[in-house]
Coordinates of C-alpha atoms and ligand atoms in Angstrom, one line a residue:
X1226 CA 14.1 17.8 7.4
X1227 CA 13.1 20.3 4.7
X1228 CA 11.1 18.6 1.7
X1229 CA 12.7 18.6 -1.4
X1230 CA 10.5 20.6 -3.9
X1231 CA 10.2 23.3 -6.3
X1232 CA 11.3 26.7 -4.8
X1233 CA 9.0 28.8 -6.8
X1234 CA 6.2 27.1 -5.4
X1235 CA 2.8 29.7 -6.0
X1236 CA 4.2 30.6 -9.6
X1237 CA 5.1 27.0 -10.6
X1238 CA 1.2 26.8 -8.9
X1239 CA -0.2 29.0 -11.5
X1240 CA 1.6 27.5 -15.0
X1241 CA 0.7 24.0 -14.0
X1242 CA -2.8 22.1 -14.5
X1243 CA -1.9 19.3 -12.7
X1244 CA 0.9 19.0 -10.1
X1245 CA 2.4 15.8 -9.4
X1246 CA 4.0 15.2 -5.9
X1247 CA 5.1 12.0 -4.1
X1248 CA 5.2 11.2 -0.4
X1249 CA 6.5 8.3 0.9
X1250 CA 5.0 6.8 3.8
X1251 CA 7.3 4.9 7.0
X1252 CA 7.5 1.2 7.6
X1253 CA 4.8 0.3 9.8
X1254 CA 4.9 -2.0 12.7
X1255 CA 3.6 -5.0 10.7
X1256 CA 5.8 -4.1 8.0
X1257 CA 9.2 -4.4 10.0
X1258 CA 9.5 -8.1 9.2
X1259 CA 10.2 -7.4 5.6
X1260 CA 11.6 -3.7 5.6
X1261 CA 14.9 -3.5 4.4
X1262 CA 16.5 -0.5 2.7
X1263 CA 14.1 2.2 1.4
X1264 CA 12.6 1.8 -1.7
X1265 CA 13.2 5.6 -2.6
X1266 CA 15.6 7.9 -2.4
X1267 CA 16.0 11.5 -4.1
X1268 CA 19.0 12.1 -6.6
X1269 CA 18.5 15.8 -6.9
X1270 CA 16.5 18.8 -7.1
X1271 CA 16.4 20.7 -10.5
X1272 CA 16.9 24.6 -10.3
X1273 CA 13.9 25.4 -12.5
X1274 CA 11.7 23.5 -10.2
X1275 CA 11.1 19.5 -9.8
X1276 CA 13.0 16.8 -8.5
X1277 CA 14.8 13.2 -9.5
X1278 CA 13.8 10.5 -7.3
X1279 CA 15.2 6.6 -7.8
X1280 CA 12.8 3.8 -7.3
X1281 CA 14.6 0.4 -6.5
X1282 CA 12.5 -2.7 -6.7
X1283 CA 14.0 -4.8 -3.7
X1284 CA 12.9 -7.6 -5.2
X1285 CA 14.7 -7.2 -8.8
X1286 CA 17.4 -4.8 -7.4
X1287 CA 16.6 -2.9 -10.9
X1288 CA 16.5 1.0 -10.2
X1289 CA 14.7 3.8 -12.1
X1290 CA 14.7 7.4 -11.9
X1291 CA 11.5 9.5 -12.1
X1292 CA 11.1 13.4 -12.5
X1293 CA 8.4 14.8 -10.1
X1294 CA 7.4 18.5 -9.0
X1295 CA 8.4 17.6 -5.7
X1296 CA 9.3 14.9 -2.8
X1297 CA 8.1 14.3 0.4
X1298 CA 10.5 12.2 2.8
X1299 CA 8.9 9.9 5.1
X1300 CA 9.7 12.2 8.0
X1301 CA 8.2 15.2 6.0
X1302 CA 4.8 16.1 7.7
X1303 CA 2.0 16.8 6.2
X1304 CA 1.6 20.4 7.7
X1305 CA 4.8 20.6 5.1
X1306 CA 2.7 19.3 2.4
X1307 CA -0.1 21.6 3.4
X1308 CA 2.7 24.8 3.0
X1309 CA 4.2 23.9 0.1
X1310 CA 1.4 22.6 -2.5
X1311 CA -2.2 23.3 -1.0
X1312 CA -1.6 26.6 0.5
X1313 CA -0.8 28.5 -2.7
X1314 CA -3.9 27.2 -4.0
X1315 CA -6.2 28.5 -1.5
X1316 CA -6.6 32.7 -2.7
X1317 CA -7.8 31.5 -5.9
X1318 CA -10.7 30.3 -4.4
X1319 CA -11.6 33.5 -3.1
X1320 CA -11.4 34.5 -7.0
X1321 CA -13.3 32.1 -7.8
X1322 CA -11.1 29.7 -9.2
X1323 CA -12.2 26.2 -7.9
X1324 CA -9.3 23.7 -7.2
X1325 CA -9.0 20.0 -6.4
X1326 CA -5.9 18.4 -4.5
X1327 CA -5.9 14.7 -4.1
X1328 CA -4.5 11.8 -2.7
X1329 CA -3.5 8.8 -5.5
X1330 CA -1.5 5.6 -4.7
X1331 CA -2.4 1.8 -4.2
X1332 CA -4.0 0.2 -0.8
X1333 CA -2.6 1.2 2.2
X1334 CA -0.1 3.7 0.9
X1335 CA -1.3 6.3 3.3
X1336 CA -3.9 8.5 1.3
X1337 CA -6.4 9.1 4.1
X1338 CA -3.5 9.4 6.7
X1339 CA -2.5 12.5 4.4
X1340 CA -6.0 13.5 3.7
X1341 CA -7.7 13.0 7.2
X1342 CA -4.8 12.8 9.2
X1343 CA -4.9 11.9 13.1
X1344 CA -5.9 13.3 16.2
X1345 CA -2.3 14.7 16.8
X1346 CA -1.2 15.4 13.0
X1347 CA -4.1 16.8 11.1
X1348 CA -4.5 16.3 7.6
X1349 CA -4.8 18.5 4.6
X1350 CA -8.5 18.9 5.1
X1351 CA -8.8 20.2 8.4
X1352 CA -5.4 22.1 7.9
X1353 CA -7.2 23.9 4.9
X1354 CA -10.5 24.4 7.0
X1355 CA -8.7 26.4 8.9
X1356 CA -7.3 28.4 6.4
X1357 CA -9.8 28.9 4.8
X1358 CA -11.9 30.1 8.1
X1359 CA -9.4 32.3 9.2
X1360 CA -9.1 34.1 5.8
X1361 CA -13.0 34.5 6.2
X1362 CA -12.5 36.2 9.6
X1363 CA -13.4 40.2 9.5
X1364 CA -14.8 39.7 6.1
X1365 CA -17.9 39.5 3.9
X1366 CA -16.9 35.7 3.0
X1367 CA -18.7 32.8 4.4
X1368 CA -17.6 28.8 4.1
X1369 CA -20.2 26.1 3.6
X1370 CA -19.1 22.6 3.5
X1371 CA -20.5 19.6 1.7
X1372 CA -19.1 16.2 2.2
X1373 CA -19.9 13.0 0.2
X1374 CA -19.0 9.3 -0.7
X1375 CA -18.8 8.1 -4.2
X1376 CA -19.0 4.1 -3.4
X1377 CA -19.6 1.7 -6.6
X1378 CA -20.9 4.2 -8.6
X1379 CA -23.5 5.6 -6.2
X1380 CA -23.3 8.5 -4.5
X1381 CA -24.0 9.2 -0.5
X1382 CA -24.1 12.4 1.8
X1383 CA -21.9 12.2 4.5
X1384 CA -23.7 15.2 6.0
X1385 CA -27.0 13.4 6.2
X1386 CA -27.7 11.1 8.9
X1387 CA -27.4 7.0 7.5
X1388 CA -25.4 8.4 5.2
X1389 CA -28.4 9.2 3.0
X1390 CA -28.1 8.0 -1.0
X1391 CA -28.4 11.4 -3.7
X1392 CA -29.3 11.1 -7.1
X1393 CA -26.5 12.3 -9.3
X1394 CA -28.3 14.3 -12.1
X1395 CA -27.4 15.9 -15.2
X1396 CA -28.6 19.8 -15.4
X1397 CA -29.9 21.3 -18.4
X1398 CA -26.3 22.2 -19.6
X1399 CA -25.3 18.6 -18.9
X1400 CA -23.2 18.6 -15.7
X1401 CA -24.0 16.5 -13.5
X1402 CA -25.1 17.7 -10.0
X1403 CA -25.8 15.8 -6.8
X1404 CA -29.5 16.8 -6.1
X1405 CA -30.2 17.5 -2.3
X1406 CA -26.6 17.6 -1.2
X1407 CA -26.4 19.3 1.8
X1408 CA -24.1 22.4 2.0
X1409 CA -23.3 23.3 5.4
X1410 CA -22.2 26.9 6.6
X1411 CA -19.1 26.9 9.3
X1412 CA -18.0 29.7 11.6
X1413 CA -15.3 27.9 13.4
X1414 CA -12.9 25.0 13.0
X1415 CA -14.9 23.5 16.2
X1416 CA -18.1 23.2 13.6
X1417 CA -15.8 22.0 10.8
X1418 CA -14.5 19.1 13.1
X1419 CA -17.9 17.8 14.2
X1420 CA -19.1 17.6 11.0
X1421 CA -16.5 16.3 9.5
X1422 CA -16.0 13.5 12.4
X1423 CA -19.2 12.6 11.9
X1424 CA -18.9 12.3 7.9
X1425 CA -15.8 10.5 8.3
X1426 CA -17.7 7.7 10.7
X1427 CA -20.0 7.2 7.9
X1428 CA -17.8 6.6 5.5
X1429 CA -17.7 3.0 4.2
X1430 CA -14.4 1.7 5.4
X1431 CA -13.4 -2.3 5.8
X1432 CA -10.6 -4.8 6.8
X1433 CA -9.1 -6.1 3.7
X1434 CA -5.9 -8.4 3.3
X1435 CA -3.7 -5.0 2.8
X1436 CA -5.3 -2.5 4.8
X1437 CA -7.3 -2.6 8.0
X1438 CA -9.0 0.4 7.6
X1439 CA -9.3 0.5 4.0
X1440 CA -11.2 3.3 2.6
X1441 CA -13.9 1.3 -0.2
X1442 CA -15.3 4.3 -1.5
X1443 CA -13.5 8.1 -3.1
X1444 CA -14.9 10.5 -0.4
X1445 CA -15.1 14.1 -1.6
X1446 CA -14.8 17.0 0.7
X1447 CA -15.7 20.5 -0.5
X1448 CA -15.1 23.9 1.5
X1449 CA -17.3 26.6 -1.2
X1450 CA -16.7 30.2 -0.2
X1451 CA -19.6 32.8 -0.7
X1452 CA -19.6 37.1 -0.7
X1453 CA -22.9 38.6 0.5
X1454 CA -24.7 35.3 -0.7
X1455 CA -22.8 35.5 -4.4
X1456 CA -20.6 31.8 -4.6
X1457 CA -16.8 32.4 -5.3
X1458 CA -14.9 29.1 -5.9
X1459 CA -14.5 25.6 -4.0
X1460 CA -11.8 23.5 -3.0
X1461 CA -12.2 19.6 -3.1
X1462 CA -10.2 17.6 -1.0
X1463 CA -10.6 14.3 -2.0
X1464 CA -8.9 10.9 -0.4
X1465 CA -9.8 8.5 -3.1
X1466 CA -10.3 4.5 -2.1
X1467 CA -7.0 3.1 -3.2
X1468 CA -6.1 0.5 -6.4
X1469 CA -6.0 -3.2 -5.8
X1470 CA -3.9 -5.7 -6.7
X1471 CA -6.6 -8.7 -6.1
X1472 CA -4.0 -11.0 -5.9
X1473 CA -2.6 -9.6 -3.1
X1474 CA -5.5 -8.3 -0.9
X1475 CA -7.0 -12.1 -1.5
X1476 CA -10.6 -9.7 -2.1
X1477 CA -13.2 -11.9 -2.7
X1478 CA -17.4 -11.8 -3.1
X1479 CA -18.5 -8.0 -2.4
X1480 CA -14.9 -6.8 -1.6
X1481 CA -13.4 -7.8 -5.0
X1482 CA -16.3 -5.7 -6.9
X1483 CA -15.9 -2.7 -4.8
X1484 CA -12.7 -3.6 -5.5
X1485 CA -13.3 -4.2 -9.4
X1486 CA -15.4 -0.3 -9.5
X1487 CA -12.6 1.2 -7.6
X1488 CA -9.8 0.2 -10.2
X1489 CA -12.6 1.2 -12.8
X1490 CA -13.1 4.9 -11.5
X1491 CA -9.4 5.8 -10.8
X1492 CA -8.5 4.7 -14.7
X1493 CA -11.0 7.0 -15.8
X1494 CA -9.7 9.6 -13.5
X1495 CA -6.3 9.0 -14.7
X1496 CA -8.0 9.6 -18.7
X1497 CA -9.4 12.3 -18.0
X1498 CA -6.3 14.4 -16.1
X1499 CA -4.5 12.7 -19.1
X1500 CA -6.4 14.2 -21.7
X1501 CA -6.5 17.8 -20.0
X1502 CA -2.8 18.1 -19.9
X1503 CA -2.8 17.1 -23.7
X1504 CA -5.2 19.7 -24.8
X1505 CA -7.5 17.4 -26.4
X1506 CA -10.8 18.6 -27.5
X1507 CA -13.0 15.8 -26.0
X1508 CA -12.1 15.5 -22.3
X1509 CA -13.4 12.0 -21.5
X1510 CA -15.4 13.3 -18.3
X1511 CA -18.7 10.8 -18.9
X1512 CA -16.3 7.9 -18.3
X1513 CA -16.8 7.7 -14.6
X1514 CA -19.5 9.4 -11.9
X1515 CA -16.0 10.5 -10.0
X1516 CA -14.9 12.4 -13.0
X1517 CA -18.4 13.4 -14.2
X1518 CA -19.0 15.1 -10.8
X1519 CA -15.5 17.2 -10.6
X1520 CA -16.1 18.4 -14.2
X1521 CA -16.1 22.0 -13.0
X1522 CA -12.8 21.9 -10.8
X1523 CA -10.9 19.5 -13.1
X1524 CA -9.1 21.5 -16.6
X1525 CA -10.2 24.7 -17.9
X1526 CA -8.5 27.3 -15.3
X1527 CA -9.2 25.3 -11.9
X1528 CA -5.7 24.1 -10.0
X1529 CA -4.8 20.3 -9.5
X1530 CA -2.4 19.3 -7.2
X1531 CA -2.3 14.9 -7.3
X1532 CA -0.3 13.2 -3.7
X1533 CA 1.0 10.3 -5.3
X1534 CA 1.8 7.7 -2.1
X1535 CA 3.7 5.1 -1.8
X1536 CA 4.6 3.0 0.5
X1537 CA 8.6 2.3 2.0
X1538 CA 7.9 -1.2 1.3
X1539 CA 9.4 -3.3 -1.4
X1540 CA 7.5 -1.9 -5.0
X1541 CA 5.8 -3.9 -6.9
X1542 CA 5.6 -1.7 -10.3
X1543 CA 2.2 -1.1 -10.8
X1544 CA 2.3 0.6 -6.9
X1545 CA 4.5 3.4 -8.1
X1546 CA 4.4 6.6 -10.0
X1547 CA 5.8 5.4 -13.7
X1548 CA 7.2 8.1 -15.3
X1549 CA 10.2 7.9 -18.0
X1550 CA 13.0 10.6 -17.6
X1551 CA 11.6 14.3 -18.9
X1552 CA 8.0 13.3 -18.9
X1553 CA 5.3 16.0 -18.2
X1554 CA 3.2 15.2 -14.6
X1555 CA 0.1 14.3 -17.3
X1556 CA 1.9 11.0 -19.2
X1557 CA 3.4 10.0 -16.0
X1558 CA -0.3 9.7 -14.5
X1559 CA -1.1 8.3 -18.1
X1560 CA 1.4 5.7 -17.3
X1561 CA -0.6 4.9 -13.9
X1562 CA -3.7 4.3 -15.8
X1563 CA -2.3 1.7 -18.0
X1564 CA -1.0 0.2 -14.9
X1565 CA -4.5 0.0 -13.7
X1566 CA -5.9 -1.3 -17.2
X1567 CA -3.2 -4.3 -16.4
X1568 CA -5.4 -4.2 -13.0
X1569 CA -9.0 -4.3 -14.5
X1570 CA -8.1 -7.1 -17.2
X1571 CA -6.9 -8.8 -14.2
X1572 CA -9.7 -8.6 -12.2
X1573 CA -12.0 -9.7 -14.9
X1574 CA -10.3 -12.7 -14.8
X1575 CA -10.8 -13.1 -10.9
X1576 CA -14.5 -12.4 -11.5
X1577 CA -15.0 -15.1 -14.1
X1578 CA -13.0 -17.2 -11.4
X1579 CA -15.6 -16.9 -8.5
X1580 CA -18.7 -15.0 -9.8
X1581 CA -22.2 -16.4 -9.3
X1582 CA -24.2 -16.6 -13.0
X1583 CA -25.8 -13.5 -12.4
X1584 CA -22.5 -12.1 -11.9
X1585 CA -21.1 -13.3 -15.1
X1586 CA -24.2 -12.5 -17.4
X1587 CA -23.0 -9.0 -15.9
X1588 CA -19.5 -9.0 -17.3
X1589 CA -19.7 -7.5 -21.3
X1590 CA -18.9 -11.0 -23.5
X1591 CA -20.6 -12.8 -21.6
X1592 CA -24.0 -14.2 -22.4
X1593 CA -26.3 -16.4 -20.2
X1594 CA -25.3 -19.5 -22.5
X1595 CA -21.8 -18.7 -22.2
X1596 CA -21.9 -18.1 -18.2
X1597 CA -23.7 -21.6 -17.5
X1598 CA -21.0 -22.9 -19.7
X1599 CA -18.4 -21.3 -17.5
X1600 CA -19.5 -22.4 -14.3
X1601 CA -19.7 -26.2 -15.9
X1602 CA -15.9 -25.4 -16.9
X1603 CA -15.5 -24.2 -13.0
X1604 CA -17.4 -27.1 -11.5
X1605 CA -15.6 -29.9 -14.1
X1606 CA -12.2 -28.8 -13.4
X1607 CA -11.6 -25.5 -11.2
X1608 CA -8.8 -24.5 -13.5
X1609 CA -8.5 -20.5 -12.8
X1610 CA -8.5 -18.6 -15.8
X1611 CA -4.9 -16.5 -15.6
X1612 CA -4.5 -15.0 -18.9
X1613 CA -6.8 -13.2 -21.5
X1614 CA -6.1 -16.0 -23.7
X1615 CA -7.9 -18.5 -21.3
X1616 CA -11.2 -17.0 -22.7
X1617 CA -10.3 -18.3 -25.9
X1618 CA -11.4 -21.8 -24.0
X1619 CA -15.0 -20.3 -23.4
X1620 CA -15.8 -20.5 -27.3
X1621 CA -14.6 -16.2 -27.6
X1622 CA -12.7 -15.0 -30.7
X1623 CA -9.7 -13.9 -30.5
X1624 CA -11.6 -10.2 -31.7
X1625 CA -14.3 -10.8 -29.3
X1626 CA -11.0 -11.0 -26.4
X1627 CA -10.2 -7.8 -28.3
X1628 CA -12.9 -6.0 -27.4
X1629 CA -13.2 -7.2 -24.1
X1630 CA -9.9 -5.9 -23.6
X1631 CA -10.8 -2.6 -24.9
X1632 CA -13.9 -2.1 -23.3
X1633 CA -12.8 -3.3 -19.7
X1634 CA -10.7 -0.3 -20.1
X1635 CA -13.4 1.9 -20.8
X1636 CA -16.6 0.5 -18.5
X1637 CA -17.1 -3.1 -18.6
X1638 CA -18.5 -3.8 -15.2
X1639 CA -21.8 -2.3 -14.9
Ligands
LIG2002 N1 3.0 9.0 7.1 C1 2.6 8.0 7.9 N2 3.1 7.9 9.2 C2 2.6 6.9 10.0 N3 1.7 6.0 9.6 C3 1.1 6.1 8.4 C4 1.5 7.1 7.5 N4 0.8 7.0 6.4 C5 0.0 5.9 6.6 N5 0.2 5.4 7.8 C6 -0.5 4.2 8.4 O1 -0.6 3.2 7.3 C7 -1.8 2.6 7.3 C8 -2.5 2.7 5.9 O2 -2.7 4.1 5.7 P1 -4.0 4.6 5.1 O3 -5.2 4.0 5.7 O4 -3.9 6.1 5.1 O5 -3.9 4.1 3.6 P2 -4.8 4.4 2.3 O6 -3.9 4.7 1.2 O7 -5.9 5.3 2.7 O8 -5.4 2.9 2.0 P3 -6.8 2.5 1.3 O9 -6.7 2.8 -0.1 O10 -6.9 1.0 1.6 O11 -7.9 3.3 2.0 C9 -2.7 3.2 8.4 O12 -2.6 2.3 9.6 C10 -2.0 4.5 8.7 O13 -2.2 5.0 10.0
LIG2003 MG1 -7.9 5.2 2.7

């Protein structure tokens, strides 16, 4: 069945900084227990481009509708994707144009099975080698590819065996560059895959409550095309480690911090996307190492296309693309990132519960008095703190909480 998207696809392409497209994912095996009616369904597709899709929360039974650029069925492949949002971006390359197509959504809503895809149903990374290589063929163009993790704020090359760790550095114009990343050059799509396989084997993946191969880190793939030595424009592919609900993965020890950084990086991606599409003069890049990096294929004239997936299983509403009726792709992904601020308040909280002292000295607010203290609250009565206002039981002011607040939303864990 056809995908239901915009029709204009390569012009809508060119007016648009950041494309916003869903995809919903099928139940899966383990799901079937608990899959009853989807959760979404498309009301309609708009003439000038764009679609109406109604998200019903199975547990509520409320409904809303949400105004995307386009749809994606669960039986839509990804090769449809690939056509229809990732392929139009691909010539501007060759102008040098850099662009940056993404995969957004919560745990296990299927972002590296869009991404990567599987032995019999690539993703859009090897579908866009390939492109990308055969437009090469018979010409002066050559492709190099660089490949690397950004896990808890550090960065590692996928290229390089143990998955060596680079030093993200800010040049003298203050952009920040990964020094010694390796940039490979590939002739064929049999080059591409080995290296790729490889990278994607080094990747830091782990079992967690929602996901058994959950993806802890934003991996970043990059195909760069050159003229007689003379770089043109990239294309980053990037599946990006997916936000947690702590609750509900039951993280815990080193999986809740990765868990805590991941939450962290994806709200300032979500800023800074926010802030591009609202023509502000201070685009808040330095938020994040993520966002810091893609600074030259993020805004000015690069393209953006963001997969926003979901899952067919009952929505919990900070899983889903919020958008109110009418609004533009960028506040609907500003209405992500203040799902996610919910998220990092949240999982201050769950660090306070379980951190070590060291831990908590870490966390803003919180001195070495005041984390001795807390673990004497922990150890006198394990009463979990729930709710912001707990702190208020740890001797902080209700402005102190404030700021907390505002800076969790902002950097907090270090
Ligand atoms: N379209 C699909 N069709 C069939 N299976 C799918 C599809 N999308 C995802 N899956 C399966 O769902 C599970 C979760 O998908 P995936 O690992 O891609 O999620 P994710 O969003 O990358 O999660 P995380 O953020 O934890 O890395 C995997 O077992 C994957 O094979
Ligand atoms: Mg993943």
């Amino acid at each position: 069945m056809a995908a239901a998207s915009t029709p204009a696809r390569s012009s809508a392409h060119l007016s648009q900084p950041v494309r916003v497209v869903l995809r919903v994912r099928p139940f899966l095996s383990s799901e079937a227990a608990s899959a009853t009616a989807p959760c979404v369904s498309l009301l309609g597709c708009h003439p000038g481009g764009g679609v109406t899709v109604q998200l019903k929360d199975q547990h509520t039974s409320r409904s809303e509708q949400y105004k995307l650029d386009a749809f994606f069925r669960q039986e839509d492949s990804v090769s449809q994707i690939f056509d229809q949002e990732v392929r139009a971006v691909i010539p501007s390359i060759f102008e040098g144009i850099n662009a940056t197509v993404f995969a957004y959504g919560a745990t296990g809503s299927g972002k590296t099975y869009t991404m990567q895809g599987t032995e019999d149903f690539p993703g859009l990374i090897p579908l866009a080698a390939s492109t990308i290589l055969a437009l090469c063929t018979g010409t002066w163009c050559s492709v190099e590819i660089s490949y690397y993790e950004v896990y808890m704020e550090r960065c590692y090359d996928l290229l390089e065996p143990k998955a060596k760790e680079i030093m993200a550095l800010d040049d003298k114009d203050g952009n920040m560059q990964l020094k010694g990343l390796s940039w490979v050059p590939v002739r064929s799509m049999e080059e591409f895959q080995e290296l790729y396989s490889i990278g994607v084997q080094r990747r830091k993946v782990a079992h967690t409550g929602l996901n058994d191969v959950s993806s802890r880190s934003h991996a970043v793939l990059s195909l760069r095309v050159s003229s007689t030595d003379v770089v043109k424009g990239k294309l980053n592919l990037i599946d990006l480690a997916g936000s947690e609900d702590n609750k509900r993965t039951l993280n815990e020890g080193i999986r809740l911090q990765e868990s805590s950084k991941i939450n962290q990086s994806l709200f300032a991606l979500s800023n800074v996307i926010s802030a591009l599409n609202k023509n502000e003069h201070r685009i808040p890049y330095r938020q994040s190492k993520l966002t810091r990096l893609l600074r030259d294929s993020l805004g000015g004239s690069s393209r953006t296309v963001m997969i926003a997936c979901l899952p067919q299983t009952p929505i919990e509403k900070r899983n889903i693309v919020e958008e109110t009726p009418g609004a533009t792709p960028l506040e609907r992904f500003n209405a992500l990132g203040s799902n996610l601020k919910e998220a990092l308040v949240q999982q201050y909280l769950d660090l306070l519960n379980v951190a070590n002292k060291e831990e908590l000295q870490q966390l803003k607010g919180i001195g070495a008095r005041r984390a001795e203290y807390i673990l004497e609250l922990r150890e006198d009565s394990p009463k979990p703190f729930k709710t912001l206002e707990d702190l208020g039981n740890i001797g902080l002011s209700s402005k102190q909480i404030r700021d907390i607040l505002k800076k969790t939303a902002t950097g907090i864990f270090k």
